[in-house]
Protein backbone atom coordinates (compact mmCIF):
# COMPACT_ATOMS: atom_id res chain seq x y z
CA UNK A 1 0.00 0.00 0.00
CA UNK A 2 1.19 3.47 -0.89
CA UNK A 3 1.50 6.10 1.86
CA UNK A 4 -1.46 8.47 1.62
CA UNK A 5 0.06 11.37 3.52
CA UNK A 6 2.32 12.28 0.57
CA UNK A 7 -0.73 13.45 -1.37
CA UNK A 8 -1.91 15.93 1.28
CA UNK A 9 -1.37 19.66 0.81
CA UNK A 10 -2.48 20.72 4.31
CA UNK A 11 -4.22 19.26 7.31
CA UNK A 12 -7.39 21.24 8.06
CA UNK A 13 -8.72 19.36 11.08
CA UNK A 14 -6.77 16.91 13.21
CA UNK A 15 -8.11 13.73 14.72
CA UNK A 16 -8.46 15.58 18.07
CA UNK A 17 -10.28 18.57 16.55
CA UNK A 18 -12.69 16.23 14.80
CA UNK A 19 -13.38 14.27 17.99
CA UNK A 20 -14.06 17.50 19.88
CA UNK A 21 -16.43 18.79 17.22
CA UNK A 22 -18.28 15.49 16.97
CA UNK A 23 -18.76 15.56 20.75
CA UNK A 24 -20.28 19.06 20.52
CA UNK A 25 -22.63 18.04 17.71
CA UNK A 26 -23.69 14.90 19.59
CA UNK A 27 -24.43 16.95 22.69
CA UNK A 28 -26.56 19.45 20.74
CA UNK A 29 -28.50 16.62 19.09
CA UNK A 30 -28.98 14.87 22.46
CA UNK A 31 -30.46 18.08 23.92
CA UNK A 32 -32.78 18.77 20.97
CA UNK A 33 -34.28 15.28 20.60
CA UNK A 34 -34.98 14.46 24.27
CA UNK A 35 -38.69 13.71 23.78
CA UNK A 36 -38.57 12.61 20.16
CA UNK A 37 -38.22 9.36 18.23
CA UNK A 38 -34.95 9.91 16.38
CA UNK A 39 -33.98 8.15 13.17
CA UNK A 40 -30.43 9.00 12.08
CA UNK A 41 -29.80 8.37 8.40
CA UNK A 42 -26.25 8.41 7.09
CA UNK A 43 -25.46 9.06 3.46
CA UNK A 44 -22.87 6.52 2.36
CA UNK A 45 -20.08 6.18 1.72
CA UNK A 46 -18.82 9.63 2.63
CA UNK A 47 -20.63 10.03 5.95
CA UNK A 48 -19.83 6.52 7.18
CA UNK A 49 -16.89 7.39 9.42
CA UNK A 50 -18.47 10.60 10.76
CA UNK A 51 -21.80 8.90 11.42
CA UNK A 52 -20.27 6.03 13.37
CA UNK A 53 -18.47 8.50 15.65
CA UNK A 54 -21.48 10.83 15.89
CA UNK A 55 -24.06 8.28 17.04
CA UNK A 56 -21.76 7.25 19.89
CA UNK A 57 -21.85 10.87 21.11
CA UNK A 58 -25.66 10.99 21.14
CA UNK A 59 -26.95 9.94 24.52
CA UNK A 60 -30.40 8.52 23.95
CA UNK A 61 -32.48 5.86 22.29
CA UNK A 62 -32.26 6.21 18.52
CA UNK A 63 -32.25 4.19 15.33
CA UNK A 64 -29.72 4.26 12.54
CA UNK A 65 -30.06 3.57 8.86
CA UNK A 66 -28.07 4.32 5.73
CA UNK A 67 -28.64 5.35 2.15
CA UNK A 68 -26.43 5.19 -0.86
CA UNK A 69 -27.14 7.80 -3.49
CA UNK A 70 -25.43 8.96 -6.58
CA UNK A 71 -25.98 12.11 -8.54
CA UNK A 72 -25.98 12.33 -12.27
CA UNK A 73 -23.01 14.60 -12.70
CA UNK A 74 -19.33 14.44 -13.31
CA UNK A 75 -16.89 13.23 -10.69
CA UNK A 76 -16.37 16.38 -8.69
CA UNK A 77 -19.70 18.25 -8.98
CA UNK A 78 -23.12 16.81 -8.21
CA UNK A 79 -26.13 17.52 -10.37
CA UNK A 80 -29.71 18.19 -9.31
CA UNK A 81 -30.92 14.68 -10.07
CA UNK A 82 -30.49 11.99 -7.47
CA UNK A 83 -30.43 8.26 -7.93
CA UNK A 84 -31.11 6.07 -4.89
CA UNK A 85 -28.85 3.02 -4.99
CA UNK A 86 -29.63 1.78 -1.48
CA UNK A 87 -32.68 2.99 0.36
CA UNK A 88 -33.53 3.01 4.09
CA UNK A 89 -35.22 -0.10 5.44
CA UNK A 90 -37.93 1.44 7.54
CA UNK A 91 -41.02 3.58 7.38
CA UNK A 92 -40.50 7.29 8.11
CA UNK A 93 -43.92 7.92 9.61
CA UNK A 94 -43.74 9.14 13.19
CA UNK A 95 -39.95 9.51 13.12
CA UNK A 96 -37.86 12.63 13.41
CA UNK A 97 -35.23 12.18 10.73
CA UNK A 98 -31.69 13.49 10.98
CA UNK A 99 -29.79 13.25 7.69
CA UNK A 100 -26.05 12.92 8.21
CA UNK A 101 -23.72 13.98 5.42
CA UNK A 102 -19.99 14.50 5.07
CA UNK A 103 -20.02 17.72 3.01
CA UNK A 104 -22.71 20.08 1.80
CA UNK A 105 -21.39 21.50 -1.41
CA UNK A 106 -23.93 22.62 -4.03
CA UNK A 107 -26.73 21.45 -1.73
CA UNK A 108 -28.29 19.35 -4.49
CA UNK A 109 -27.96 16.03 -2.67
CA UNK A 110 -29.36 17.14 0.67
CA UNK A 111 -32.19 19.27 -0.66
CA UNK A 112 -33.37 16.30 -2.74
CA UNK A 113 -33.03 13.86 0.19
CA UNK A 114 -34.85 16.19 2.57
CA UNK A 115 -37.76 16.50 0.14
CA UNK A 116 -37.94 12.71 -0.21
CA UNK A 117 -38.08 12.19 3.58
CA UNK A 118 -40.76 14.85 3.99
CA UNK A 119 -42.81 13.33 1.22
CA UNK A 120 -42.61 9.95 2.96
CA UNK A 121 -44.21 11.43 6.07
CA UNK A 122 -41.32 12.04 8.49
CA UNK A 123 -42.35 14.13 11.52
CA UNK A 124 -39.42 16.44 10.88
CA UNK A 125 -36.27 16.39 8.78
CA UNK A 126 -33.05 18.08 9.82
CA UNK A 127 -29.54 18.01 8.45
CA UNK A 128 -26.24 17.38 10.17
CA UNK A 129 -23.17 17.93 8.00
CA UNK A 130 -19.61 17.72 9.18
CA UNK A 131 -18.37 20.16 6.56
CA UNK A 132 -19.98 23.01 4.67
CA UNK A 133 -18.71 24.78 1.55
CA UNK A 134 -21.18 27.69 1.48
CA UNK A 135 -19.38 29.40 -1.41
CA UNK A 136 -20.53 26.62 -3.74
CA UNK A 137 -24.22 26.51 -2.81
CA UNK A 138 -26.71 26.26 -5.68
CA UNK A 139 -29.75 24.99 -3.74
CA UNK A 140 -30.51 26.53 -0.37
CA UNK A 141 -30.41 23.99 2.48
CA UNK A 142 -30.70 24.62 6.17
CA UNK A 143 -27.93 22.83 8.03
CA UNK A 144 -29.11 22.52 11.64
CA UNK A 145 -25.90 20.88 12.91
CA UNK A 146 -22.71 21.87 11.19
CA UNK A 147 -19.16 20.93 12.06
CA UNK A 148 -16.85 23.24 10.14
CA UNK A 149 -16.99 25.63 7.24
CA UNK A 150 -14.36 24.82 4.60
CA UNK A 151 -12.92 26.74 1.65
CA UNK A 152 -13.54 25.72 -1.95
CA UNK A 153 -10.73 23.18 -2.13
CA UNK A 154 -10.74 19.43 -2.66
CA UNK A 155 -11.17 17.90 0.79
CA UNK A 156 -10.37 14.30 1.76
CA UNK A 157 -10.11 12.06 4.81
CA UNK A 158 -12.33 10.89 7.70
CA UNK A 159 -14.63 9.09 5.26
CA UNK A 160 -14.34 11.60 2.43
CA UNK A 161 -12.76 10.36 -0.77
CA UNK A 162 -11.18 11.32 -4.00
CA UNK A 163 -11.67 8.50 -6.54
CA UNK A 164 -12.48 6.13 -3.63
CA UNK A 165 -9.17 6.85 -1.90
CA UNK A 166 -8.24 8.62 1.36
CA UNK A 167 -11.39 7.64 3.29
CA UNK A 168 -9.27 5.97 5.97
CA UNK A 169 -7.20 9.05 6.85
CA UNK A 170 -7.94 9.88 10.49
CA UNK A 171 -7.79 13.64 9.80
CA UNK A 172 -9.31 15.97 7.19
CA UNK A 173 -7.02 17.62 4.69
CA UNK A 174 -6.74 19.33 1.35
CA UNK A 175 -5.63 17.16 -1.56
CA UNK A 176 -2.65 18.34 -3.61
CA UNK A 177 -3.84 19.80 -6.89
CA UNK A 178 -1.47 17.67 -8.93
CA UNK A 179 -3.40 14.59 -7.81
CA UNK A 180 -6.70 15.58 -9.43
CA UNK A 181 -5.68 18.00 -12.17
P1 LIG B 1 -23.73 18.42 -3.18
O1 LIG B 1 -24.94 17.74 -3.72
O2 LIG B 1 -23.02 19.21 -4.22
O3 LIG B 1 -23.99 19.21 -1.94
O4 LIG B 1 -22.75 17.23 -2.93
C1 LIG B 1 -22.22 16.89 -1.75
C2 LIG B 1 -21.36 15.68 -2.00
O5 LIG B 1 -20.31 15.97 -2.94
C3 LIG B 1 -20.64 15.28 -0.73
O6 LIG B 1 -21.40 14.37 0.00
C4 LIG B 1 -19.39 14.66 -1.27
O7 LIG B 1 -19.63 13.30 -1.58
C5 LIG B 1 -19.12 15.38 -2.55
N1 LIG B 1 -18.09 16.43 -2.34
C6 LIG B 1 -18.27 17.77 -2.35
N2 LIG B 1 -17.12 18.41 -2.12
C7 LIG B 1 -16.20 17.45 -1.94
C8 LIG B 1 -14.78 17.49 -1.63
O8 LIG B 1 -14.13 18.54 -1.47
N3 LIG B 1 -14.17 16.29 -1.50
C9 LIG B 1 -14.82 15.10 -1.66
N4 LIG B 1 -16.13 15.03 -1.93
C10 LIG B 1 -16.80 16.19 -2.08
MG1 LIG C 1 -21.34 12.18 -0.20
PDB file of C-alpha atoms and ligand atoms in Angstrom:
ATOM      1  CA  UNK A   1       0.000   0.000   0.000  1.00  0.00           C
ATOM      2  CA  UNK A   2       1.188   3.468  -0.891  1.00  0.00           C
ATOM      3  CA  UNK A   3       1.498   6.096   1.857  1.00  0.00           C
ATOM      4  CA  UNK A   4      -1.463   8.471   1.625  1.00  0.00           C
ATOM      5  CA  UNK A   5       0.057  11.375   3.524  1.00  0.00           C
ATOM      6  CA  UNK A   6       2.323  12.277   0.570  1.00  0.00           C
ATOM      7  CA  UNK A   7      -0.731  13.453  -1.371  1.00  0.00           C
ATOM      8  CA  UNK A   8      -1.913  15.926   1.285  1.00  0.00           C
ATOM      9  CA  UNK A   9      -1.375  19.658   0.813  1.00  0.00           C
ATOM     10  CA  UNK A  10      -2.477  20.722   4.309  1.00  0.00           C
ATOM     11  CA  UNK A  11      -4.220  19.262   7.312  1.00  0.00           C
ATOM     12  CA  UNK A  12      -7.395  21.238   8.060  1.00  0.00           C
ATOM     13  CA  UNK A  13      -8.720  19.361  11.078  1.00  0.00           C
ATOM     14  CA  UNK A  14      -6.766  16.913  13.208  1.00  0.00           C
ATOM     15  CA  UNK A  15      -8.106  13.729  14.724  1.00  0.00           C
ATOM     16  CA  UNK A  16      -8.464  15.575  18.068  1.00  0.00           C
ATOM     17  CA  UNK A  17     -10.276  18.569  16.550  1.00  0.00           C
ATOM     18  CA  UNK A  18     -12.694  16.230  14.797  1.00  0.00           C
ATOM     19  CA  UNK A  19     -13.379  14.270  17.986  1.00  0.00           C
ATOM     20  CA  UNK A  20     -14.058  17.501  19.882  1.00  0.00           C
ATOM     21  CA  UNK A  21     -16.434  18.795  17.217  1.00  0.00           C
ATOM     22  CA  UNK A  22     -18.282  15.489  16.971  1.00  0.00           C
ATOM     23  CA  UNK A  23     -18.763  15.562  20.751  1.00  0.00           C
ATOM     24  CA  UNK A  24     -20.283  19.060  20.520  1.00  0.00           C
ATOM     25  CA  UNK A  25     -22.627  18.038  17.708  1.00  0.00           C
ATOM     26  CA  UNK A  26     -23.688  14.902  19.587  1.00  0.00           C
ATOM     27  CA  UNK A  27     -24.433  16.948  22.685  1.00  0.00           C
ATOM     28  CA  UNK A  28     -26.564  19.452  20.743  1.00  0.00           C
ATOM     29  CA  UNK A  29     -28.502  16.623  19.088  1.00  0.00           C
ATOM     30  CA  UNK A  30     -28.977  14.873  22.456  1.00  0.00           C
ATOM     31  CA  UNK A  31     -30.460  18.080  23.918  1.00  0.00           C
ATOM     32  CA  UNK A  32     -32.777  18.765  20.966  1.00  0.00           C
ATOM     33  CA  UNK A  33     -34.279  15.282  20.605  1.00  0.00           C
ATOM     34  CA  UNK A  34     -34.981  14.461  24.269  1.00  0.00           C
ATOM     35  CA  UNK A  35     -38.686  13.710  23.781  1.00  0.00           C
ATOM     36  CA  UNK A  36     -38.574  12.610  20.158  1.00  0.00           C
ATOM     37  CA  UNK A  37     -38.224   9.362  18.233  1.00  0.00           C
ATOM     38  CA  UNK A  38     -34.953   9.913  16.384  1.00  0.00           C
ATOM     39  CA  UNK A  39     -33.979   8.148  13.173  1.00  0.00           C
ATOM     40  CA  UNK A  40     -30.434   8.997  12.081  1.00  0.00           C
ATOM     41  CA  UNK A  41     -29.802   8.366   8.396  1.00  0.00           C
ATOM     42  CA  UNK A  42     -26.252   8.412   7.086  1.00  0.00           C
ATOM     43  CA  UNK A  43     -25.462   9.064   3.458  1.00  0.00           C
ATOM     44  CA  UNK A  44     -22.872   6.518   2.364  1.00  0.00           C
ATOM     45  CA  UNK A  45     -20.085   6.176   1.716  1.00  0.00           C
ATOM     46  CA  UNK A  46     -18.825   9.632   2.630  1.00  0.00           C
ATOM     47  CA  UNK A  47     -20.627  10.031   5.951  1.00  0.00           C
ATOM     48  CA  UNK A  48     -19.829   6.518   7.183  1.00  0.00           C
ATOM     49  CA  UNK A  49     -16.891   7.393   9.417  1.00  0.00           C
ATOM     50  CA  UNK A  50     -18.466  10.595  10.756  1.00  0.00           C
ATOM     51  CA  UNK A  51     -21.796   8.905  11.420  1.00  0.00           C
ATOM     52  CA  UNK A  52     -20.267   6.029  13.372  1.00  0.00           C
ATOM     53  CA  UNK A  53     -18.473   8.496  15.650  1.00  0.00           C
ATOM     54  CA  UNK A  54     -21.478  10.830  15.894  1.00  0.00           C
ATOM     55  CA  UNK A  55     -24.059   8.276  17.043  1.00  0.00           C
ATOM     56  CA  UNK A  56     -21.757   7.248  19.891  1.00  0.00           C
ATOM     57  CA  UNK A  57     -21.850  10.869  21.111  1.00  0.00           C
ATOM     58  CA  UNK A  58     -25.656  10.992  21.140  1.00  0.00           C
ATOM     59  CA  UNK A  59     -26.952   9.945  24.522  1.00  0.00           C
ATOM     60  CA  UNK A  60     -30.401   8.515  23.952  1.00  0.00           C
ATOM     61  CA  UNK A  61     -32.484   5.859  22.287  1.00  0.00           C
ATOM     62  CA  UNK A  62     -32.261   6.208  18.515  1.00  0.00           C
ATOM     63  CA  UNK A  63     -32.252   4.191  15.333  1.00  0.00           C
ATOM     64  CA  UNK A  64     -29.722   4.257  12.543  1.00  0.00           C
ATOM     65  CA  UNK A  65     -30.059   3.573   8.862  1.00  0.00           C
ATOM     66  CA  UNK A  66     -28.067   4.318   5.725  1.00  0.00           C
ATOM     67  CA  UNK A  67     -28.642   5.350   2.153  1.00  0.00           C
ATOM     68  CA  UNK A  68     -26.426   5.185  -0.865  1.00  0.00           C
ATOM     69  CA  UNK A  69     -27.140   7.803  -3.485  1.00  0.00           C
ATOM     70  CA  UNK A  70     -25.425   8.963  -6.583  1.00  0.00           C
ATOM     71  CA  UNK A  71     -25.983  12.105  -8.536  1.00  0.00           C
ATOM     72  CA  UNK A  72     -25.984  12.329 -12.268  1.00  0.00           C
ATOM     73  CA  UNK A  73     -23.013  14.601 -12.699  1.00  0.00           C
ATOM     74  CA  UNK A  74     -19.330  14.435 -13.309  1.00  0.00           C
ATOM     75  CA  UNK A  75     -16.893  13.231 -10.691  1.00  0.00           C
ATOM     76  CA  UNK A  76     -16.370  16.383  -8.689  1.00  0.00           C
ATOM     77  CA  UNK A  77     -19.696  18.249  -8.979  1.00  0.00           C
ATOM     78  CA  UNK A  78     -23.125  16.812  -8.213  1.00  0.00           C
ATOM     79  CA  UNK A  79     -26.132  17.524 -10.369  1.00  0.00           C
ATOM     80  CA  UNK A  80     -29.714  18.191  -9.305  1.00  0.00           C
ATOM     81  CA  UNK A  81     -30.921  14.681 -10.066  1.00  0.00           C
ATOM     82  CA  UNK A  82     -30.491  11.995  -7.468  1.00  0.00           C
ATOM     83  CA  UNK A  83     -30.434   8.259  -7.932  1.00  0.00           C
ATOM     84  CA  UNK A  84     -31.111   6.069  -4.891  1.00  0.00           C
ATOM     85  CA  UNK A  85     -28.853   3.017  -4.993  1.00  0.00           C
ATOM     86  CA  UNK A  86     -29.627   1.780  -1.480  1.00  0.00           C
ATOM     87  CA  UNK A  87     -32.682   2.995   0.363  1.00  0.00           C
ATOM     88  CA  UNK A  88     -33.526   3.011   4.085  1.00  0.00           C
ATOM     89  CA  UNK A  89     -35.219  -0.099   5.443  1.00  0.00           C
ATOM     90  CA  UNK A  90     -37.930   1.437   7.539  1.00  0.00           C
ATOM     91  CA  UNK A  91     -41.023   3.585   7.379  1.00  0.00           C
ATOM     92  CA  UNK A  92     -40.500   7.291   8.110  1.00  0.00           C
ATOM     93  CA  UNK A  93     -43.918   7.916   9.608  1.00  0.00           C
ATOM     94  CA  UNK A  94     -43.743   9.139  13.193  1.00  0.00           C
ATOM     95  CA  UNK A  95     -39.952   9.508  13.117  1.00  0.00           C
ATOM     96  CA  UNK A  96     -37.859  12.635  13.410  1.00  0.00           C
ATOM     97  CA  UNK A  97     -35.229  12.184  10.733  1.00  0.00           C
ATOM     98  CA  UNK A  98     -31.686  13.487  10.978  1.00  0.00           C
ATOM     99  CA  UNK A  99     -29.786  13.254   7.689  1.00  0.00           C
ATOM    100  CA  UNK A 100     -26.045  12.917   8.212  1.00  0.00           C
ATOM    101  CA  UNK A 101     -23.716  13.984   5.421  1.00  0.00           C
ATOM    102  CA  UNK A 102     -19.993  14.497   5.074  1.00  0.00           C
ATOM    103  CA  UNK A 103     -20.021  17.724   3.015  1.00  0.00           C
ATOM    104  CA  UNK A 104     -22.711  20.080   1.799  1.00  0.00           C
ATOM    105  CA  UNK A 105     -21.386  21.496  -1.409  1.00  0.00           C
ATOM    106  CA  UNK A 106     -23.928  22.623  -4.028  1.00  0.00           C
ATOM    107  CA  UNK A 107     -26.732  21.450  -1.731  1.00  0.00           C
ATOM    108  CA  UNK A 108     -28.292  19.352  -4.491  1.00  0.00           C
ATOM    109  CA  UNK A 109     -27.964  16.030  -2.674  1.00  0.00           C
ATOM    110  CA  UNK A 110     -29.362  17.135   0.671  1.00  0.00           C
ATOM    111  CA  UNK A 111     -32.191  19.270  -0.655  1.00  0.00           C
ATOM    112  CA  UNK A 112     -33.366  16.300  -2.742  1.00  0.00           C
ATOM    113  CA  UNK A 113     -33.031  13.861   0.186  1.00  0.00           C
ATOM    114  CA  UNK A 114     -34.855  16.188   2.572  1.00  0.00           C
ATOM    115  CA  UNK A 115     -37.764  16.500   0.144  1.00  0.00           C
ATOM    116  CA  UNK A 116     -37.938  12.709  -0.211  1.00  0.00           C
ATOM    117  CA  UNK A 117     -38.079  12.190   3.581  1.00  0.00           C
ATOM    118  CA  UNK A 118     -40.759  14.851   3.994  1.00  0.00           C
ATOM    119  CA  UNK A 119     -42.813  13.329   1.224  1.00  0.00           C
ATOM    120  CA  UNK A 120     -42.608   9.953   2.962  1.00  0.00           C
ATOM    121  CA  UNK A 121     -44.206  11.426   6.075  1.00  0.00           C
ATOM    122  CA  UNK A 122     -41.321  12.035   8.485  1.00  0.00           C
ATOM    123  CA  UNK A 123     -42.348  14.127  11.518  1.00  0.00           C
ATOM    124  CA  UNK A 124     -39.421  16.440  10.881  1.00  0.00           C
ATOM    125  CA  UNK A 125     -36.265  16.387   8.779  1.00  0.00           C
ATOM    126  CA  UNK A 126     -33.049  18.080   9.822  1.00  0.00           C
ATOM    127  CA  UNK A 127     -29.538  18.009   8.447  1.00  0.00           C
ATOM    128  CA  UNK A 128     -26.236  17.381  10.171  1.00  0.00           C
ATOM    129  CA  UNK A 129     -23.172  17.931   7.998  1.00  0.00           C
ATOM    130  CA  UNK A 130     -19.611  17.715   9.179  1.00  0.00           C
ATOM    131  CA  UNK A 131     -18.373  20.164   6.562  1.00  0.00           C
ATOM    132  CA  UNK A 132     -19.977  23.012   4.669  1.00  0.00           C
ATOM    133  CA  UNK A 133     -18.714  24.777   1.546  1.00  0.00           C
ATOM    134  CA  UNK A 134     -21.182  27.691   1.479  1.00  0.00           C
ATOM    135  CA  UNK A 135     -19.381  29.403  -1.409  1.00  0.00           C
ATOM    136  CA  UNK A 136     -20.530  26.617  -3.745  1.00  0.00           C
ATOM    137  CA  UNK A 137     -24.225  26.513  -2.807  1.00  0.00           C
ATOM    138  CA  UNK A 138     -26.709  26.258  -5.676  1.00  0.00           C
ATOM    139  CA  UNK A 139     -29.749  24.991  -3.740  1.00  0.00           C
ATOM    140  CA  UNK A 140     -30.508  26.535  -0.370  1.00  0.00           C
ATOM    141  CA  UNK A 141     -30.409  23.992   2.476  1.00  0.00           C
ATOM    142  CA  UNK A 142     -30.698  24.621   6.169  1.00  0.00           C
ATOM    143  CA  UNK A 143     -27.930  22.832   8.029  1.00  0.00           C
ATOM    144  CA  UNK A 144     -29.108  22.524  11.641  1.00  0.00           C
ATOM    145  CA  UNK A 145     -25.901  20.880  12.907  1.00  0.00           C
ATOM    146  CA  UNK A 146     -22.709  21.869  11.189  1.00  0.00           C
ATOM    147  CA  UNK A 147     -19.161  20.930  12.056  1.00  0.00           C
ATOM    148  CA  UNK A 148     -16.849  23.238  10.141  1.00  0.00           C
ATOM    149  CA  UNK A 149     -16.991  25.633   7.238  1.00  0.00           C
ATOM    150  CA  UNK A 150     -14.364  24.824   4.600  1.00  0.00           C
ATOM    151  CA  UNK A 151     -12.919  26.738   1.646  1.00  0.00           C
ATOM    152  CA  UNK A 152     -13.540  25.723  -1.954  1.00  0.00           C
ATOM    153  CA  UNK A 153     -10.729  23.175  -2.125  1.00  0.00           C
ATOM    154  CA  UNK A 154     -10.743  19.427  -2.657  1.00  0.00           C
ATOM    155  CA  UNK A 155     -11.175  17.896   0.786  1.00  0.00           C
ATOM    156  CA  UNK A 156     -10.372  14.298   1.756  1.00  0.00           C
ATOM    157  CA  UNK A 157     -10.112  12.064   4.811  1.00  0.00           C
ATOM    158  CA  UNK A 158     -12.326  10.893   7.697  1.00  0.00           C
ATOM    159  CA  UNK A 159     -14.625   9.092   5.261  1.00  0.00           C
ATOM    160  CA  UNK A 160     -14.345  11.600   2.435  1.00  0.00           C
ATOM    161  CA  UNK A 161     -12.755  10.363  -0.775  1.00  0.00           C
ATOM    162  CA  UNK A 162     -11.177  11.322  -4.005  1.00  0.00           C
ATOM    163  CA  UNK A 163     -11.671   8.498  -6.541  1.00  0.00           C
ATOM    164  CA  UNK A 164     -12.475   6.134  -3.629  1.00  0.00           C
ATOM    165  CA  UNK A 165      -9.171   6.847  -1.902  1.00  0.00           C
ATOM    166  CA  UNK A 166      -8.236   8.619   1.358  1.00  0.00           C
ATOM    167  CA  UNK A 167     -11.386   7.636   3.288  1.00  0.00           C
ATOM    168  CA  UNK A 168      -9.267   5.968   5.965  1.00  0.00           C
ATOM    169  CA  UNK A 169      -7.199   9.047   6.845  1.00  0.00           C
ATOM    170  CA  UNK A 170      -7.944   9.881  10.488  1.00  0.00           C
ATOM    171  CA  UNK A 171      -7.791  13.644   9.803  1.00  0.00           C
ATOM    172  CA  UNK A 172      -9.307  15.975   7.190  1.00  0.00           C
ATOM    173  CA  UNK A 173      -7.018  17.617   4.693  1.00  0.00           C
ATOM    174  CA  UNK A 174      -6.740  19.332   1.347  1.00  0.00           C
ATOM    175  CA  UNK A 175      -5.629  17.163  -1.557  1.00  0.00           C
ATOM    176  CA  UNK A 176      -2.649  18.342  -3.607  1.00  0.00           C
ATOM    177  CA  UNK A 177      -3.844  19.798  -6.893  1.00  0.00           C
ATOM    178  CA  UNK A 178      -1.466  17.672  -8.932  1.00  0.00           C
ATOM    179  CA  UNK A 179      -3.398  14.586  -7.815  1.00  0.00           C
ATOM    180  CA  UNK A 180      -6.698  15.583  -9.434  1.00  0.00           C
ATOM    181  CA  UNK A 181      -5.682  18.004 -12.171  1.00  0.00           C
TER     182      UNK A 181
HETATM  183  P1  LIG B   1     -23.731  18.416  -3.177  1.00  0.00           P
HETATM  184  O1  LIG B   1     -24.942  17.737  -3.716  1.00  0.00           O
HETATM  185  O2  LIG B   1     -23.019  19.208  -4.225  1.00  0.00           O
HETATM  186  O3  LIG B   1     -23.987  19.215  -1.938  1.00  0.00           O
HETATM  187  O4  LIG B   1     -22.753  17.230  -2.927  1.00  0.00           O
HETATM  188  C1  LIG B   1     -22.219  16.891  -1.753  1.00  0.00           C
HETATM  189  C2  LIG B   1     -21.363  15.676  -2.003  1.00  0.00           C
HETATM  190  O5  LIG B   1     -20.314  15.968  -2.940  1.00  0.00           O
HETATM  191  C3  LIG B   1     -20.645  15.280  -0.733  1.00  0.00           C
HETATM  192  O6  LIG B   1     -21.398  14.367   0.000  1.00  0.00           O
HETATM  193  C4  LIG B   1     -19.388  14.656  -1.274  1.00  0.00           C
HETATM  194  O7  LIG B   1     -19.633  13.298  -1.581  1.00  0.00           O
HETATM  195  C5  LIG B   1     -19.118  15.382  -2.547  1.00  0.00           C
HETATM  196  N1  LIG B   1     -18.090  16.434  -2.338  1.00  0.00           N
HETATM  197  C6  LIG B   1     -18.267  17.767  -2.355  1.00  0.00           C
HETATM  198  N2  LIG B   1     -17.122  18.407  -2.120  1.00  0.00           N
HETATM  199  C7  LIG B   1     -16.196  17.452  -1.938  1.00  0.00           C
HETATM  200  C8  LIG B   1     -14.776  17.486  -1.627  1.00  0.00           C
HETATM  201  O8  LIG B   1     -14.135  18.536  -1.465  1.00  0.00           O
HETATM  202  N3  LIG B   1     -14.168  16.285  -1.503  1.00  0.00           N
HETATM  203  C9  LIG B   1     -14.817  15.105  -1.664  1.00  0.00           C
HETATM  204  N4  LIG B   1     -16.125  15.028  -1.929  1.00  0.00           N
HETATM  205  C10 LIG B   1     -16.804  16.191  -2.080  1.00  0.00           C
HETATM  206 MG1  LIG B   2     -21.338  12.183  -0.204  1.00  0.00          MG
END
